[in-house]
Amino acid sequence: MKMSKNATLKPLVWSDWRSQLQHRITTVEQLREWINVTEREEKAIKACTDKYRWSITPYYASLMDEHDETCPIRQQAVPSLLELEHSPGTSVDPVGDRAYRQTNRVVHKYPDRVLLLVTHLCATYCRFCTRKYHTMDLDGTYFERDEATSWEEDYDYIASHPAIRDVLLSGGDPLIYSDSKLDQIISRLRQIPHVEIIRLGSRFPVVLPQRITPELCTMLEQYHPLWFNTHFNHPKEITPEAAQACDRLLRHGIVVQNQTVLLKGINDDLPTMRELLTGLLRIRVRPYYLYHCDNAVGVSHFATSLEKGREIMKGLLGYTTGFAVPQYVLTTPLGKIPLWEENIHRNDEGYWVENYKGETMNVDTLLI
Ligand SMILES: *Cc1c(COP(=O)(O)O)cnc(C)c1O
Ligand code: SF4
């Protein structure tokens, strides 16, 4: 079936993001065109097939080391058997977003800003995705109803809550949509007077930078102030194409910031993290958050210890440019907690955090 589908496909045009999406890798055979797939990887792909979504853009696959299974790009995108193991305390939604979901697409967790989860689709499915059950798990999703349900209740919710001054388009990856669909969403939000800023959360600059076209940027710049949060995890991802995508956004006045997830065996050592963060400054992207990896189902094998994260932070602060250093945070049902000693306490009952409102909770199940 895949064969006949491919037979009707036009040849891959490297610079064309739609062509890249059409040519996404979704089978072991296609992956073999890029890397020497190991037996273990092949087993994992088969085992994950009816459980998790899997696809890789040809561009992102081209960054992979052909012979090294531990390549940081490979580990982020090729399924692993560890995804099927359950760690203690793991849950599908450890950060509690579902409890804050107000409409089909709106997650309202903080007083003045909301997430608008516009899709569950992505260009490349990151194996460590914190919303794995939403983006990848074929059984579970936030969108229990069809993804195509009317957006009116979502816009109405935002319009009827004047405290919301910051709307963050997330998902999934919003840039999976066409320019005209995005234009429609953003222009609707712009009609709401109390929405001051709009943010786009997207990994396209990393996994398919060709998506950041002049046409997209020209459309977006009509809607300033716009902010863009992207997601580089490893210095190998800072390619000339990725740099050009970020440069293009910046030249259209869109501030680009980065959120990294601390991932075991990928970026959990000081030299790699330092190279990533200073590399981001060279492409004028500002490091924003370093997320402690969530203990989500199918993701826990990427988690590092809290001590590891702190050790990296201590090796950065003072040693390098102040604004190269992101905030190291743990996402909890009470919000993001900066992981400095003063915010997280250990007593006989385990680890406790206190959020910005002074609310406290035990976070043992969130830390591996
Ligand atoms: C992270 C997050 C935000 C945005 O938080 P900032 O700290 O302002 O970047 C908003 N809503 C949810 C549910 C979040 O997890
Ligand atoms: S692009 Fe973002 S939402 Fe999509 S799989 Fe990767 S981390 Fe998850």
Short mmCIF file of C-alpha atoms and ligand atoms in Angstrom, two decimals:
data_model
loop_
_atom_site.label_atom_id
_atom_site.label_comp_id
_atom_site.label_asym_id
_atom_site.label_seq_id
_atom_site.Cartn_x
_atom_site.Cartn_y
_atom_site.Cartn_z
CA MET A 1 0.00 0.00 0.00
CA LYS A 2 2.88 2.33 0.87
CA MET A 3 4.46 1.36 -2.46
CA SER A 4 1.49 2.43 -4.53
CA LYS A 5 1.19 5.64 -2.55
CA ASN A 6 4.85 6.39 -3.18
CA ALA A 7 4.51 5.58 -6.85
CA THR A 8 2.15 8.52 -7.25
CA LEU A 9 4.47 10.88 -5.41
CA LYS A 10 6.43 13.50 -7.29
CA PRO A 11 10.18 13.40 -6.63
CA LEU A 12 11.41 15.11 -3.48
CA VAL A 13 12.17 18.80 -3.87
CA TRP A 14 14.57 19.50 -0.99
CA SER A 15 13.75 23.18 -0.61
CA ASP A 16 9.96 22.65 -0.69
CA TRP A 17 8.48 22.00 2.75
CA ARG A 18 5.32 20.40 1.39
CA SER A 19 7.39 18.02 -0.68
CA GLN A 20 9.47 17.22 2.42
CA LEU A 21 6.26 16.46 4.34
CA GLN A 22 4.97 14.23 1.56
CA HIS A 23 8.25 12.35 1.57
CA ARG A 24 8.39 11.83 5.31
CA ILE A 25 9.96 8.60 6.45
CA THR A 26 7.37 6.24 7.92
CA THR A 27 8.79 2.78 7.18
CA VAL A 28 11.98 0.85 7.97
CA GLU A 29 12.68 0.61 4.24
CA GLN A 30 12.56 4.38 3.82
CA LEU A 31 14.74 4.85 6.89
CA ARG A 32 17.33 2.52 5.35
CA GLU A 33 17.85 5.09 2.60
CA TRP A 34 19.41 7.31 5.27
CA ILE A 35 20.98 5.13 7.94
CA ASN A 36 22.06 1.60 8.72
CA VAL A 37 19.00 0.63 10.72
CA THR A 38 20.04 -1.68 13.56
CA GLU A 39 18.13 -4.79 14.48
CA ARG A 40 17.12 -3.14 17.72
CA GLU A 41 15.77 -0.07 15.94
CA GLU A 42 13.87 -2.22 13.49
CA LYS A 43 12.30 -4.15 16.36
CA ALA A 44 11.37 -0.91 18.09
CA ILE A 45 9.76 0.54 14.96
CA LYS A 46 7.66 -2.61 14.56
CA ALA A 47 6.75 -2.71 18.25
CA CYS A 48 5.73 0.97 18.31
CA THR A 49 3.77 0.83 15.06
CA ASP A 50 0.24 0.53 16.41
CA LYS A 51 1.03 2.47 19.55
CA TYR A 52 2.86 5.69 18.64
CA ARG A 53 2.97 7.94 15.61
CA TRP A 54 6.30 7.97 13.88
CA SER A 55 7.62 10.05 11.00
CA ILE A 56 10.82 11.88 10.17
CA THR A 57 11.35 14.59 7.56
CA PRO A 58 14.08 13.82 5.01
CA TYR A 59 15.81 17.02 6.16
CA TYR A 60 16.00 15.87 9.80
CA ALA A 61 17.04 12.36 8.69
CA SER A 62 19.90 13.91 6.72
CA LEU A 63 21.39 15.11 10.02
CA MET A 64 21.61 11.57 11.38
CA ASP A 65 24.83 9.63 11.74
CA GLU A 66 24.51 6.73 9.38
CA HIS A 67 26.45 4.26 11.54
CA ASP A 68 25.93 5.39 15.12
CA GLU A 69 22.76 4.32 16.89
CA THR A 70 23.52 6.74 19.74
CA CYS A 71 23.56 9.74 17.38
CA PRO A 72 21.61 12.51 19.15
CA ILE A 73 19.43 13.14 16.12
CA ARG A 74 18.69 9.46 15.73
CA GLN A 75 17.76 9.05 19.38
CA GLN A 76 15.34 11.96 19.16
CA ALA A 77 13.50 10.60 16.13
CA VAL A 78 13.89 6.82 15.78
CA PRO A 79 11.63 4.74 18.06
CA SER A 80 13.19 2.80 20.93
CA LEU A 81 11.94 -0.30 22.76
CA LEU A 82 12.28 1.69 25.98
CA GLU A 83 9.16 3.65 24.95
CA LEU A 84 7.11 0.58 25.77
CA GLU A 85 8.46 0.22 29.30
CA HIS A 86 6.66 1.81 32.23
CA SER A 87 8.73 3.57 34.88
CA PRO A 88 7.47 3.94 38.43
CA GLY A 89 5.22 6.96 38.92
CA THR A 90 4.87 7.64 35.23
CA SER A 91 1.61 9.06 33.84
CA VAL A 92 0.32 10.21 30.47
CA ASP A 93 -0.12 13.79 31.70
CA PRO A 94 2.31 14.31 34.59
CA VAL A 95 2.07 18.10 34.32
CA GLY A 96 -1.71 18.03 34.72
CA ASP A 97 -2.62 20.01 31.59
CA ARG A 98 -5.87 18.09 31.15
CA ALA A 99 -7.15 19.42 34.45
CA TYR A 100 -6.71 22.97 33.14
CA ARG A 101 -8.31 22.38 29.80
CA GLN A 102 -11.25 24.76 29.46
CA THR A 103 -12.43 24.05 25.92
CA ASN A 104 -11.40 21.63 23.22
CA ARG A 105 -8.20 23.57 22.54
CA VAL A 106 -7.63 26.00 25.41
CA VAL A 107 -5.43 25.09 28.42
CA HIS A 108 -5.66 27.86 31.03
CA LYS A 109 -3.16 27.15 33.78
CA TYR A 110 -1.60 30.54 34.52
CA PRO A 111 -3.55 33.71 35.30
CA ASP A 112 -2.78 35.81 32.21
CA ARG A 113 -1.90 33.39 29.42
CA VAL A 114 -3.26 30.28 27.73
CA LEU A 115 -2.15 27.51 25.46
CA LEU A 116 -4.17 27.06 22.31
CA LEU A 117 -3.52 23.49 21.20
CA VAL A 118 -4.23 23.90 17.53
CA THR A 119 -3.33 20.42 16.28
CA HIS A 120 -1.94 17.06 17.35
CA LEU A 121 0.18 16.74 14.21
CA CYS A 122 3.92 17.38 13.86
CA ALA A 123 6.48 17.19 11.06
CA THR A 124 8.81 14.84 12.94
CA TYR A 125 7.56 13.10 16.07
CA CYS A 126 10.06 13.62 18.88
CA ARG A 127 10.31 10.44 20.88
CA PHE A 128 10.60 12.42 24.15
CA CYS A 129 7.50 14.57 23.54
CA THR A 130 5.96 15.58 26.84
CA ARG A 131 2.52 15.49 25.21
CA LYS A 132 3.23 12.11 23.72
CA TYR A 133 -0.30 10.85 24.35
CA HIS A 134 -1.60 13.86 22.48
CA THR A 135 0.79 13.97 19.56
CA MET A 136 1.85 10.37 19.15
CA ASP A 137 -0.17 7.87 21.15
CA LEU A 138 -2.66 6.39 18.74
CA ASP A 139 -5.11 5.59 21.56
CA GLY A 140 -5.12 8.84 23.44
CA THR A 141 -5.35 12.52 22.61
CA TYR A 142 -6.61 15.73 24.11
CA PHE A 143 -8.92 15.93 21.15
CA GLU A 144 -11.27 13.20 22.19
CA ARG A 145 -13.59 14.73 19.67
CA ASP A 146 -12.57 15.26 16.09
CA GLU A 147 -9.73 17.73 15.57
CA ALA A 148 -11.94 19.55 13.10
CA THR A 149 -14.53 20.62 15.70
CA SER A 150 -15.53 24.26 15.61
CA TRP A 151 -13.03 26.77 16.94
CA GLU A 152 -15.75 29.16 18.08
CA GLU A 153 -15.86 27.94 21.68
CA ASP A 154 -12.08 28.33 21.89
CA TYR A 155 -12.14 31.90 20.58
CA ASP A 156 -15.16 32.68 22.76
CA TYR A 157 -13.35 31.45 25.87
CA ILE A 158 -10.39 33.72 25.19
CA ALA A 159 -12.61 36.64 24.23
CA SER A 160 -14.66 36.32 27.41
CA HIS A 161 -11.64 36.23 29.76
CA PRO A 162 -10.07 39.71 29.72
CA ALA A 163 -7.21 38.51 31.96
CA ILE A 164 -5.78 36.57 28.99
CA ARG A 165 -3.17 38.85 27.44
CA ASP A 166 -0.85 36.19 25.98
CA VAL A 167 -1.96 33.32 23.71
CA LEU A 168 0.46 30.57 22.87
CA LEU A 169 -0.24 28.52 19.75
CA SER A 170 1.00 25.02 20.40
CA GLY A 171 -0.04 21.44 19.79
CA GLY A 172 1.36 19.44 18.06
CA ASP A 173 3.08 21.90 15.81
CA PRO A 174 1.07 24.87 14.52
CA LEU A 175 3.28 25.28 11.45
CA ILE A 176 1.96 21.99 10.09
CA TYR A 177 -0.96 24.17 8.87
CA SER A 178 -0.93 26.12 5.64
CA ASP A 179 -0.18 29.84 5.74
CA SER A 180 -3.83 30.63 5.06
CA LYS A 181 -5.11 28.47 7.93
CA LEU A 182 -2.58 30.08 10.29
CA ASP A 183 -3.56 33.50 9.00
CA GLN A 184 -7.17 32.70 9.81
CA ILE A 185 -6.36 31.61 13.38
CA ILE A 186 -4.02 34.49 14.20
CA SER A 187 -6.25 37.14 12.66
CA ARG A 188 -9.15 35.87 14.78
CA LEU A 189 -7.04 36.16 17.92
CA ARG A 190 -5.93 39.64 16.90
CA GLN A 191 -9.57 40.77 16.86
CA ILE A 192 -9.69 40.19 20.63
CA PRO A 193 -8.56 43.52 22.12
CA HIS A 194 -7.11 42.17 25.37
CA VAL A 195 -4.81 39.68 23.59
CA GLU A 196 -1.57 41.65 23.70
CA ILE A 197 0.95 39.13 22.46
CA ILE A 198 0.70 35.97 20.40
CA ARG A 199 3.34 33.27 20.63
CA LEU A 200 4.02 30.41 18.26
CA GLY A 201 5.58 27.26 19.66
CA SER A 202 7.12 25.31 16.80
CA ARG A 203 9.92 22.88 16.12
CA PHE A 204 9.87 23.51 12.37
CA PRO A 205 13.09 25.59 12.39
CA VAL A 206 14.79 22.42 13.68
CA VAL A 207 13.04 19.58 11.88
CA LEU A 208 11.96 21.30 8.65
CA PRO A 209 13.44 24.83 8.38
CA GLN A 210 12.27 25.07 4.76
CA ARG A 211 8.81 25.79 6.25
CA ILE A 212 9.97 29.28 7.28
CA THR A 213 9.38 30.87 3.88
CA PRO A 214 9.38 34.58 3.04
CA GLU A 215 5.63 34.24 2.43
CA LEU A 216 5.03 32.81 5.91
CA CYS A 217 7.06 35.59 7.54
CA THR A 218 5.30 38.29 5.52
CA MET A 219 1.95 36.93 6.64
CA LEU A 220 3.03 36.67 10.29
CA GLU A 221 4.47 40.17 10.54
CA GLN A 222 1.02 41.67 10.02
CA TYR A 223 0.14 40.47 13.50
CA HIS A 224 2.85 41.91 15.74
CA PRO A 225 3.74 41.68 18.57
CA LEU A 226 4.52 38.04 17.76
CA TRP A 227 6.99 35.84 19.60
CA PHE A 228 8.35 32.52 18.44
CA ASN A 229 9.54 29.73 20.72
CA THR A 230 11.43 26.97 19.02
CA HIS A 231 13.10 23.84 20.26
CA PHE A 232 16.77 23.02 19.57
CA ASN A 233 18.17 20.23 21.75
CA HIS A 234 21.60 19.59 20.28
CA PRO A 235 24.33 21.62 18.51
CA LYS A 236 24.09 19.30 15.48
CA GLU A 237 20.66 20.83 14.84
CA ILE A 238 22.13 24.30 14.31
CA THR A 239 22.65 23.97 10.56
CA PRO A 240 22.89 26.71 7.92
CA GLU A 241 19.26 25.96 6.98
CA ALA A 242 18.09 26.27 10.58
CA ALA A 243 20.09 29.47 10.99
CA GLN A 244 18.47 30.90 7.87
CA ALA A 245 14.99 30.04 9.13
CA CYS A 246 15.62 31.84 12.43
CA ASP A 247 17.26 34.79 10.65
CA ARG A 248 14.21 35.14 8.45
CA LEU A 249 11.84 35.24 11.42
CA LEU A 250 14.08 37.76 13.18
CA ARG A 251 14.29 40.03 10.14
CA HIS A 252 10.51 40.14 10.13
CA GLY A 253 10.59 41.38 13.70
CA ILE A 254 9.64 38.07 15.30
CA VAL A 255 11.62 37.39 18.48
CA VAL A 256 12.94 33.83 18.50
CA GLN A 257 13.58 32.04 21.76
CA ASN A 258 14.49 28.44 22.46
CA GLN A 259 13.21 25.79 24.81
CA THR A 260 15.43 22.75 25.34
CA VAL A 261 14.57 19.51 27.09
CA LEU A 262 17.35 18.00 29.19
CA LEU A 263 17.70 14.55 27.61
CA LYS A 264 19.81 11.67 28.87
CA GLY A 265 22.52 10.67 26.44
CA ILE A 266 21.67 13.56 24.11
CA ASN A 267 22.52 16.84 25.81
CA ASP A 268 23.02 16.03 29.51
CA ASP A 269 26.66 17.00 29.65
CA LEU A 270 28.16 20.44 30.08
CA PRO A 271 30.24 20.66 26.87
CA THR A 272 27.25 19.72 24.68
CA MET A 273 24.88 22.07 26.50
CA ARG A 274 27.39 24.88 26.35
CA GLU A 275 27.94 24.35 22.63
CA LEU A 276 24.19 24.30 22.06
CA LEU A 277 23.52 27.50 24.01
CA THR A 278 26.43 29.50 22.61
CA GLY A 279 25.56 28.19 19.13
CA LEU A 280 22.04 29.56 19.60
CA LEU A 281 23.43 33.00 20.44
CA ARG A 282 25.45 32.91 17.21
CA ILE A 283 22.18 32.53 15.28
CA ARG A 284 20.57 35.22 17.51
CA VAL A 285 18.20 32.83 19.25
CA ARG A 286 17.77 33.47 22.97
CA PRO A 287 17.80 30.42 25.29
CA TYR A 288 14.63 30.59 27.39
CA TYR A 289 13.86 27.35 29.25
CA LEU A 290 15.76 24.18 29.98
CA TYR A 291 13.03 21.69 30.87
CA HIS A 292 13.67 18.84 33.21
CA CYS A 293 12.36 15.84 31.23
CA ASP A 294 8.83 14.93 32.29
CA ASN A 295 8.10 11.47 33.63
CA ALA A 296 5.52 10.86 30.92
CA VAL A 297 4.54 7.43 29.63
CA GLY A 298 6.98 6.37 26.91
CA VAL A 299 9.38 9.21 27.68
CA SER A 300 10.90 8.39 31.08
CA HIS A 301 14.01 6.77 29.62
CA PHE A 302 15.17 10.23 28.54
CA ALA A 303 14.96 11.68 32.04
CA THR A 304 18.09 12.67 33.93
CA SER A 305 18.53 13.33 37.63
CA LEU A 306 17.89 16.70 39.18
CA GLU A 307 21.52 16.73 40.32
CA LYS A 308 22.68 16.37 36.72
CA GLY A 309 20.63 19.35 35.62
CA ARG A 310 21.89 21.49 38.48
CA GLU A 311 25.48 20.50 37.81
CA ILE A 312 25.08 21.69 34.20
CA MET A 313 23.48 24.95 35.33
CA LYS A 314 26.31 25.56 37.78
CA GLY A 315 28.80 25.04 34.98
CA LEU A 316 27.07 27.69 32.87
CA LEU A 317 26.20 30.58 35.18
CA GLY A 318 29.07 33.03 35.30
CA TYR A 319 31.17 30.93 32.94
CA THR A 320 29.31 32.12 29.87
CA THR A 321 27.18 35.01 28.59
CA GLY A 322 24.34 35.67 31.00
CA PHE A 323 21.66 35.44 28.37
CA ALA A 324 23.06 32.15 27.06
CA VAL A 325 21.81 30.56 30.28
CA PRO A 326 18.19 29.35 30.23
CA GLN A 327 15.99 28.88 33.27
CA TYR A 328 16.06 25.27 34.41
CA VAL A 329 12.49 24.31 35.27
CA LEU A 330 10.32 21.38 36.22
CA THR A 331 6.78 21.47 34.88
CA THR A 332 4.30 20.41 37.56
CA PRO A 333 0.52 20.55 37.96
CA LEU A 334 1.22 23.78 39.91
CA GLY A 335 3.13 25.34 37.03
CA LYS A 336 6.78 25.59 36.11
CA ILE A 337 9.13 25.50 39.08
CA PRO A 338 12.65 26.96 38.70
CA LEU A 339 14.90 24.22 40.01
CA TRP A 340 17.21 26.22 42.28
CA GLU A 341 17.75 24.79 45.75
CA GLU A 342 15.39 27.28 47.35
CA ASN A 343 12.36 26.13 45.33
CA ILE A 344 12.62 22.43 45.90
CA HIS A 345 12.99 20.83 49.31
CA ARG A 346 13.70 17.32 50.41
CA ASN A 347 12.27 15.94 53.65
CA ASP A 348 11.35 12.49 54.98
CA GLU A 349 8.40 12.38 52.61
CA GLY A 350 10.44 13.15 49.50
CA TYR A 351 10.77 16.16 47.20
CA TRP A 352 8.47 19.15 47.60
CA VAL A 353 8.12 22.25 45.47
CA GLU A 354 6.53 25.62 46.05
CA ASN A 355 5.09 27.59 43.14
CA TYR A 356 4.80 31.36 42.56
CA LYS A 357 1.57 31.46 44.57
CA GLY A 358 3.07 29.67 47.55
CA GLU A 359 1.20 26.43 46.83
CA THR A 360 3.17 23.29 47.61
CA MET A 361 3.13 19.73 46.37
CA ASN A 362 5.15 16.53 46.49
CA VAL A 363 6.86 15.88 43.17
CA ASP A 364 8.42 12.46 43.74
CA THR A 365 6.56 10.94 40.80
CA LEU A 366 7.77 13.74 38.52
CA LEU A 367 11.43 13.09 39.28
CA ILE A 368 13.03 9.82 38.32
C1 LIG B 1 4.65 26.85 29.85
C2 LIG B 1 3.25 27.11 29.75
C3 LIG B 1 2.77 28.40 29.46
C4 LIG B 1 3.69 29.57 29.19
O1 LIG B 1 4.48 29.83 30.32
P1 LIG B 1 5.62 30.92 30.29
O2 LIG B 1 6.35 30.69 31.55
O3 LIG B 1 4.97 32.24 30.21
O4 LIG B 1 6.46 30.66 29.06
C5 LIG B 1 1.41 28.59 29.42
N1 LIG B 1 0.54 27.57 29.69
C6 LIG B 1 0.98 26.33 29.99
C7 LIG B 1 -0.02 25.27 30.27
C8 LIG B 1 2.34 26.06 30.04
O5 LIG B 1 2.76 24.82 30.32
S1 SF4 B 2 7.41 18.94 17.69
FE1 SF4 B 2 6.86 19.41 19.83
S2 SF4 B 2 4.74 18.66 20.03
FE2 SF4 B 2 5.62 17.70 18.20
S3 SF4 B 2 6.45 15.72 18.87
FE3 SF4 B 2 8.13 17.24 18.96
S4 SF4 B 2 8.08 17.99 21.09
FE4 SF4 B 2 6.10 17.00 20.70
#
